[in-house]
Short mmCIF file of C-alpha atoms in Angstrom, two decimals:
data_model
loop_
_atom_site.label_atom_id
_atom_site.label_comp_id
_atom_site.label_asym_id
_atom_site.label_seq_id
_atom_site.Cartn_x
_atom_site.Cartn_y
_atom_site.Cartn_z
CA UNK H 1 28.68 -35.85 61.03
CA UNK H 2 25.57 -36.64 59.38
CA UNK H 3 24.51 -33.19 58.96
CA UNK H 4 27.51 -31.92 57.60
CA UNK H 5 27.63 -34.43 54.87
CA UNK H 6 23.93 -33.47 54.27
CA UNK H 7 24.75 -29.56 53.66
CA UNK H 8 27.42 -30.54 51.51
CA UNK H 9 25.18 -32.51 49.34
CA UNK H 10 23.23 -29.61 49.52
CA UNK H 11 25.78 -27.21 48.48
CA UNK H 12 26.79 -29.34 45.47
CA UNK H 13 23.30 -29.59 44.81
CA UNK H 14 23.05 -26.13 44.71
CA UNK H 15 20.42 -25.96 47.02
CA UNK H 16 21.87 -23.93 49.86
CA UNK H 17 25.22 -21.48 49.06
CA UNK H 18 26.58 -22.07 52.39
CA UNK H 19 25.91 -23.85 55.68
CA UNK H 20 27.67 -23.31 59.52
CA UNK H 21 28.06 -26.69 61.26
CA UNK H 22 28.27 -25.80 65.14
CA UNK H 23 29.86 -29.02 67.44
CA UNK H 24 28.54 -28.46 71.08
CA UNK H 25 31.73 -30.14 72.15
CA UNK H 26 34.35 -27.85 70.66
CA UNK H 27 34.51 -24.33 70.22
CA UNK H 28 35.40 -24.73 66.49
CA UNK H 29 32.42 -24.49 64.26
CA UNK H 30 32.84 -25.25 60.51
CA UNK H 31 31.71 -23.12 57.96
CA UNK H 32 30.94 -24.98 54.19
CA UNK H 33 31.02 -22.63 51.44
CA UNK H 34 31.70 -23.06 47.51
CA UNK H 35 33.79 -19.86 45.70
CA UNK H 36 33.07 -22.10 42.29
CA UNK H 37 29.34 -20.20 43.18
CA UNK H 38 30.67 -16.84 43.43
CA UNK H 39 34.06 -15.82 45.56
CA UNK H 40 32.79 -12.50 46.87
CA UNK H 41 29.79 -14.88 48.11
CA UNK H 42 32.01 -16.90 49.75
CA UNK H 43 33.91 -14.45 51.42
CA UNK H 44 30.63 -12.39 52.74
CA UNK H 45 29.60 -15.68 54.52
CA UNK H 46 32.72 -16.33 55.73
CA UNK H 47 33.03 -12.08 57.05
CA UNK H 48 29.29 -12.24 58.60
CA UNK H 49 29.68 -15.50 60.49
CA UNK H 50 33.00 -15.36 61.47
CA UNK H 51 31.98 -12.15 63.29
CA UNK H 52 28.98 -13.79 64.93
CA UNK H 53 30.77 -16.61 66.03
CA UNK H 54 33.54 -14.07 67.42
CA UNK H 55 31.12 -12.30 69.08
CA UNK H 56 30.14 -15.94 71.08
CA UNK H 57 33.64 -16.27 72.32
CA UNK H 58 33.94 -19.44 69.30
CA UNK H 59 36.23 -20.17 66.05
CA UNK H 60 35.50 -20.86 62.65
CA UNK H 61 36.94 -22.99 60.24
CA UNK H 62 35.92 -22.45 56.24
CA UNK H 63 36.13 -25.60 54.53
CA UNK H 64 35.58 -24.85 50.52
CA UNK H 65 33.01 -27.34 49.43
CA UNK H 66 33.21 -26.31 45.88
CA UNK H 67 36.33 -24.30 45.30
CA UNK H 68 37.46 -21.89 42.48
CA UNK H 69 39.74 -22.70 40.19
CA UNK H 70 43.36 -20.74 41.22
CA UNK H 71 43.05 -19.43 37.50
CA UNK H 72 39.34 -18.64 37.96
CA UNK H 73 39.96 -14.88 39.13
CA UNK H 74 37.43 -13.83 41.91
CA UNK H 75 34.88 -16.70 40.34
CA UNK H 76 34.47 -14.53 37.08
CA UNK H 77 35.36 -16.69 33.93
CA UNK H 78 32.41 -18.41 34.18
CA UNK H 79 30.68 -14.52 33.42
CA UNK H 80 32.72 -13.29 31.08
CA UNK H 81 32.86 -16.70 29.39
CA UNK H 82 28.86 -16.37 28.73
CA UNK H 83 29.28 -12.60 28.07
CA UNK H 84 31.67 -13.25 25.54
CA UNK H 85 29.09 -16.02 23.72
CA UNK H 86 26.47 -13.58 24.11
CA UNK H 87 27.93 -11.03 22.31
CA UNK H 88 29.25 -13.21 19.16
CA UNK H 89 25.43 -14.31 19.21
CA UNK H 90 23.72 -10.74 18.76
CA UNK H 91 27.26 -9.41 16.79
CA UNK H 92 26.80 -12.39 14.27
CA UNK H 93 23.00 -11.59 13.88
CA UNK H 94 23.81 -7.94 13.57
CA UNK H 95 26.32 -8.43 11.02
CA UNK H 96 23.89 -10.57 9.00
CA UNK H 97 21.30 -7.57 9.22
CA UNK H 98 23.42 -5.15 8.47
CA UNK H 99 24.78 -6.97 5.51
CA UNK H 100 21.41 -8.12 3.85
CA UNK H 101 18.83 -5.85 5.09
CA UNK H 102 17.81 -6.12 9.02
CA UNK H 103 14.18 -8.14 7.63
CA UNK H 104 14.51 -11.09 5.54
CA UNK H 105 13.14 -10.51 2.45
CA UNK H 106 11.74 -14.38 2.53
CA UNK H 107 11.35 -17.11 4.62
CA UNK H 108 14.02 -19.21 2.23
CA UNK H 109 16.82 -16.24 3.62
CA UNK H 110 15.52 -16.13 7.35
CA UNK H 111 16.46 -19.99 6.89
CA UNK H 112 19.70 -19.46 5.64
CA UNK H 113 20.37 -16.74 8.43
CA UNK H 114 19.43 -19.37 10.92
CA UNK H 115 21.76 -22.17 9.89
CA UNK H 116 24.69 -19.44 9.42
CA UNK H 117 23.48 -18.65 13.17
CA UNK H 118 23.91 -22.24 14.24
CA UNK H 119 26.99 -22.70 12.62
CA UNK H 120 28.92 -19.69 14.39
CA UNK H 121 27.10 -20.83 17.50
CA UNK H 122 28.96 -24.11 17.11
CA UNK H 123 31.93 -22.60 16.24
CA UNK H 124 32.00 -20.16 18.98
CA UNK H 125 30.60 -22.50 21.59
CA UNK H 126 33.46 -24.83 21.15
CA UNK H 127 36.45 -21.90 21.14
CA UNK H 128 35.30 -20.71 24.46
CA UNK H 129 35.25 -23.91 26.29
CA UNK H 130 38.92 -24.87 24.78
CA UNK H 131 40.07 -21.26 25.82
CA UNK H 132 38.88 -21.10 29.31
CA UNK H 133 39.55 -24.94 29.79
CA UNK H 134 42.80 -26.35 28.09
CA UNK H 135 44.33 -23.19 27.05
CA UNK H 136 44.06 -21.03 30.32
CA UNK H 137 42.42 -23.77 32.73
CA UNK H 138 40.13 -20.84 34.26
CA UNK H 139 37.14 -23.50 34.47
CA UNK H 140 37.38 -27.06 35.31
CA UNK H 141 34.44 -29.37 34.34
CA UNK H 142 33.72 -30.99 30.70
CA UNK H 143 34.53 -29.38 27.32
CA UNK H 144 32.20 -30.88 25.42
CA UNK H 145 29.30 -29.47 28.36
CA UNK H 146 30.83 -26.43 28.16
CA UNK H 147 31.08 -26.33 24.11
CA UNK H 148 27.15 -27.62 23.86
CA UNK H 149 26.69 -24.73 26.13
CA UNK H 150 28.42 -22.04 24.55
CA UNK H 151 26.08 -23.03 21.20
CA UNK H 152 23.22 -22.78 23.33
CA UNK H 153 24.01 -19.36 24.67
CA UNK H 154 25.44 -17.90 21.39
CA UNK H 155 22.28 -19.81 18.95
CA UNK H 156 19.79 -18.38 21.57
CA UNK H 157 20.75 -14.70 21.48
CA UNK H 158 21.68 -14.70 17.89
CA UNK H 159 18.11 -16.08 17.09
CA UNK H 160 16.25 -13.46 19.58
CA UNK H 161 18.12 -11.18 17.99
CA UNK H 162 17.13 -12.03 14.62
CA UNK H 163 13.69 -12.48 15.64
CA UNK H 164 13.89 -8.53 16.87
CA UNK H 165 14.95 -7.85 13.56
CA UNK H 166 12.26 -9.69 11.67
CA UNK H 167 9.49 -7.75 14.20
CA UNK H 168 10.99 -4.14 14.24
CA UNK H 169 13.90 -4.03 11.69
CA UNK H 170 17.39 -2.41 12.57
CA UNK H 171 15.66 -1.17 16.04
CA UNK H 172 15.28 -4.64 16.71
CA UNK H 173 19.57 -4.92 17.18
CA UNK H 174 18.86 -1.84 20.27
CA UNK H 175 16.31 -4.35 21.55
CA UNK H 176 18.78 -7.40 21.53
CA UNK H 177 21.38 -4.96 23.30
CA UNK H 178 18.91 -3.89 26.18
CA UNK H 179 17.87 -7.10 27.01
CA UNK H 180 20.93 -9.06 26.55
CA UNK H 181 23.24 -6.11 27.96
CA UNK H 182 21.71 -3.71 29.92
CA UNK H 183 19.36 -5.98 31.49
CA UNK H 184 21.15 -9.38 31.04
CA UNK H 185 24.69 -8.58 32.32
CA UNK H 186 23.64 -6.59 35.79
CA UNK H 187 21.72 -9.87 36.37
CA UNK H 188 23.58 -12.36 35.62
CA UNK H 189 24.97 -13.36 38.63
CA UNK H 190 28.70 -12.43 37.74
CA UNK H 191 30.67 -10.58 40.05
CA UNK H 192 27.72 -10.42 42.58
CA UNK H 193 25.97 -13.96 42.60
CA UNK H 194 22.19 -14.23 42.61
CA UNK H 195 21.48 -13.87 46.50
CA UNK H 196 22.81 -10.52 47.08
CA UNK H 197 21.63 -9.16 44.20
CA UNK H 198 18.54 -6.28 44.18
CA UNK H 199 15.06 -7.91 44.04
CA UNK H 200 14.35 -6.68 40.88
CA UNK H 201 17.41 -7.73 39.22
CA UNK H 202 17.77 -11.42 41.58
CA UNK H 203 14.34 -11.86 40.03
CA UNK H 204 14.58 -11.02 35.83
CA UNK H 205 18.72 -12.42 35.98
CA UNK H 206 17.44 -16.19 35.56
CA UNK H 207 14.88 -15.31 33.10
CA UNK H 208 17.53 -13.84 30.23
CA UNK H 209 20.76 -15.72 28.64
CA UNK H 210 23.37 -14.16 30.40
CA UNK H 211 21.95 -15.63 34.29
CA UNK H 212 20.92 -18.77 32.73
CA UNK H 213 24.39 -18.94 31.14
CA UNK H 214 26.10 -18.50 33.82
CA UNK H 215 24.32 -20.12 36.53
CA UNK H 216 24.38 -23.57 34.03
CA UNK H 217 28.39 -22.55 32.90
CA UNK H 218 29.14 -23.01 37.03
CA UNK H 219 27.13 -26.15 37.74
CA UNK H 220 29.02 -27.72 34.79
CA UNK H 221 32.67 -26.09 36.16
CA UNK H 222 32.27 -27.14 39.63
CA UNK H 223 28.86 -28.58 40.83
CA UNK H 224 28.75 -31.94 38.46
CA UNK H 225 26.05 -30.21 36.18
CA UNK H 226 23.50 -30.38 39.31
CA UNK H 227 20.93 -27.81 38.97
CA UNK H 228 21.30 -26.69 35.51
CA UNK H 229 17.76 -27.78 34.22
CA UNK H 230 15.90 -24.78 34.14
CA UNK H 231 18.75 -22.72 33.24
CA UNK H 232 18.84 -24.73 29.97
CA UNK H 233 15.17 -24.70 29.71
CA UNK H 234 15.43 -21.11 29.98
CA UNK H 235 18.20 -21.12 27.05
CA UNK H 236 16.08 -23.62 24.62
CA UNK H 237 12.85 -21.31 25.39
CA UNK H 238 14.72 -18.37 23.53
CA UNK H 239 16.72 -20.54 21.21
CA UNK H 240 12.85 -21.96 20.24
CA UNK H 241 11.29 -18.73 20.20
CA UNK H 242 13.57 -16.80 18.47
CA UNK H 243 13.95 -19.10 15.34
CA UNK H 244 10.01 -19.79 15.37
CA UNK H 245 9.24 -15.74 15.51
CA UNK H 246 12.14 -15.18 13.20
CA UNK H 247 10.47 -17.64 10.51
CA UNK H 248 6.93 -16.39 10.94
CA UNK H 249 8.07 -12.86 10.49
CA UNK H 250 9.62 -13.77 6.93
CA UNK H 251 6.50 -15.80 6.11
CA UNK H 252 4.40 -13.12 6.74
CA UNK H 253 6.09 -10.40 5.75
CA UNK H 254 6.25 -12.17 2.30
CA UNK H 255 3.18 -12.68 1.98
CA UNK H 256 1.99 -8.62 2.64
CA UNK H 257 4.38 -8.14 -0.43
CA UNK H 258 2.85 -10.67 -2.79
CA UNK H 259 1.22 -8.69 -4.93
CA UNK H 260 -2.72 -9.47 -5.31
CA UNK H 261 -3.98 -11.75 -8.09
CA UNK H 262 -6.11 -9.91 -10.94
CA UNK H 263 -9.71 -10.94 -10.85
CA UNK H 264 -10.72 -12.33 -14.31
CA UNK H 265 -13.96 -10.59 -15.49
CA UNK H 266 -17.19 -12.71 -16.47
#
């Protein structure tokens, strides 16, 4: 059928999470969904419309468009994968505050914090994707997407959280921790995917790492790396903003400490 090939393109697309194809000449409908998007998603469609259907005196069958992984438990890795590179990014920043002093004393050190930032990132980007992929194959999809996306994730928060530290000192780690944890995680999309989320939370969970991360970490896993664009956006607009504020807050707060010149006399 035409239009069942259509909401399957839209499913992989990512347009649509599910989609009931009714046949007038059977009393079987099908029902598409994709537990690679979220498995208690999945299984809500397939409860709701399964019922209705019932209710008409008709079948369904659930055809899995997009299906888990059997080591992908309930749809989560994808979560806790981007959790886990969103901690080792504010955790690697913290460390470096707590080390040298939470504000750079120069722009030359904010540097240095940045590259050591980018270099864990990498690090830590690419150990995720080999542990969830080859080691426990919990996520299909590319390891090298995967690893450039883990660097992403980790670089981003570990710069935000730097830049929170250049702007309010050791406070700025608490700030990091709201907004990646206790706003980021609830968000994200994890064990309760996007569309049954609150409004408040369905609508800020894009917006911070931990949704971006893990909407992009399942399009690579199981939708061909459709619909990841603005997800990645997302990620490069705090990756960008972080290590730009993180810079200017060295600069400046150099240059308050430079003592003034002495005025010559005559």
């Amino acid at each position: 059928m035409a239009d069942a090939a259509s909401a399957r393109q839209q499913i992989m697309d990512r347009e649509i999470d599910g989609a009931l194809i009714v046949d007038p000449e059977s009393r079987t409908d099908t029902l598409l969904v994709a537990s690679g998007g979220g498995t208690v998603l999945a299984t809500t469609l397939d409860g709701i419309l399964g019922r209705v259907d019932k209710a008409e005196g008709r079948a369904v069958r659930v055809v899995d468009v997009a299906p888990a992984s059997r080591h992908d438990f309930d749809g989560l890795s994808s979560f806790y994968l981007v959790v886990g590179w969103c901690v080792g990014g504010y955790l690697c920043a913290s460390i470096l505050a707590i080390s040298t002093g939470a504000r750079p004393a120069n722009l030359r050190r904010a540097a240095i914090r940045l590259i050591v930032m980018a270099l864990v990132a990498i690090a830590g980007g690419l150990g995720g994707a080999v542990i969830v992929g080859p080691i426990l194959g919990a996520l299909p999809g590319s390891v090298v997407d995967l690893w450039g996306l883990g660097a992403l994730i980790t670089f981003a928060v570990g710069a935000a959280t730097l830049a929170l530290q250049g702007l309010f000192g050791i406070v700025g780690i608490g700030l990091a921790i709201l907004l990646v944890v206790i706003a980021g995680n609830p968000s994200a999309g994890g064990a309760f995917p996007l569309p049954m989320l609150p409004p408040f939370w369905r609508a800020i969970g894009p917006a911070l790492p931990p949704g971006a991360g893990t909407w992009a970490a399942r399009s690579v896993a199981y939708f061909k790396g459709n619909d990841q664009t603005l997800s990645l956006l997302v990620l490069w607009a705090w990756a960008v903003a972080g290590t730009v504020i993180t810079l200017v807050a060295a600069a400046l707060r150099r240059r308050r400490r430079e003592p003034e010149l002495p005025t010559q006399a005559g």
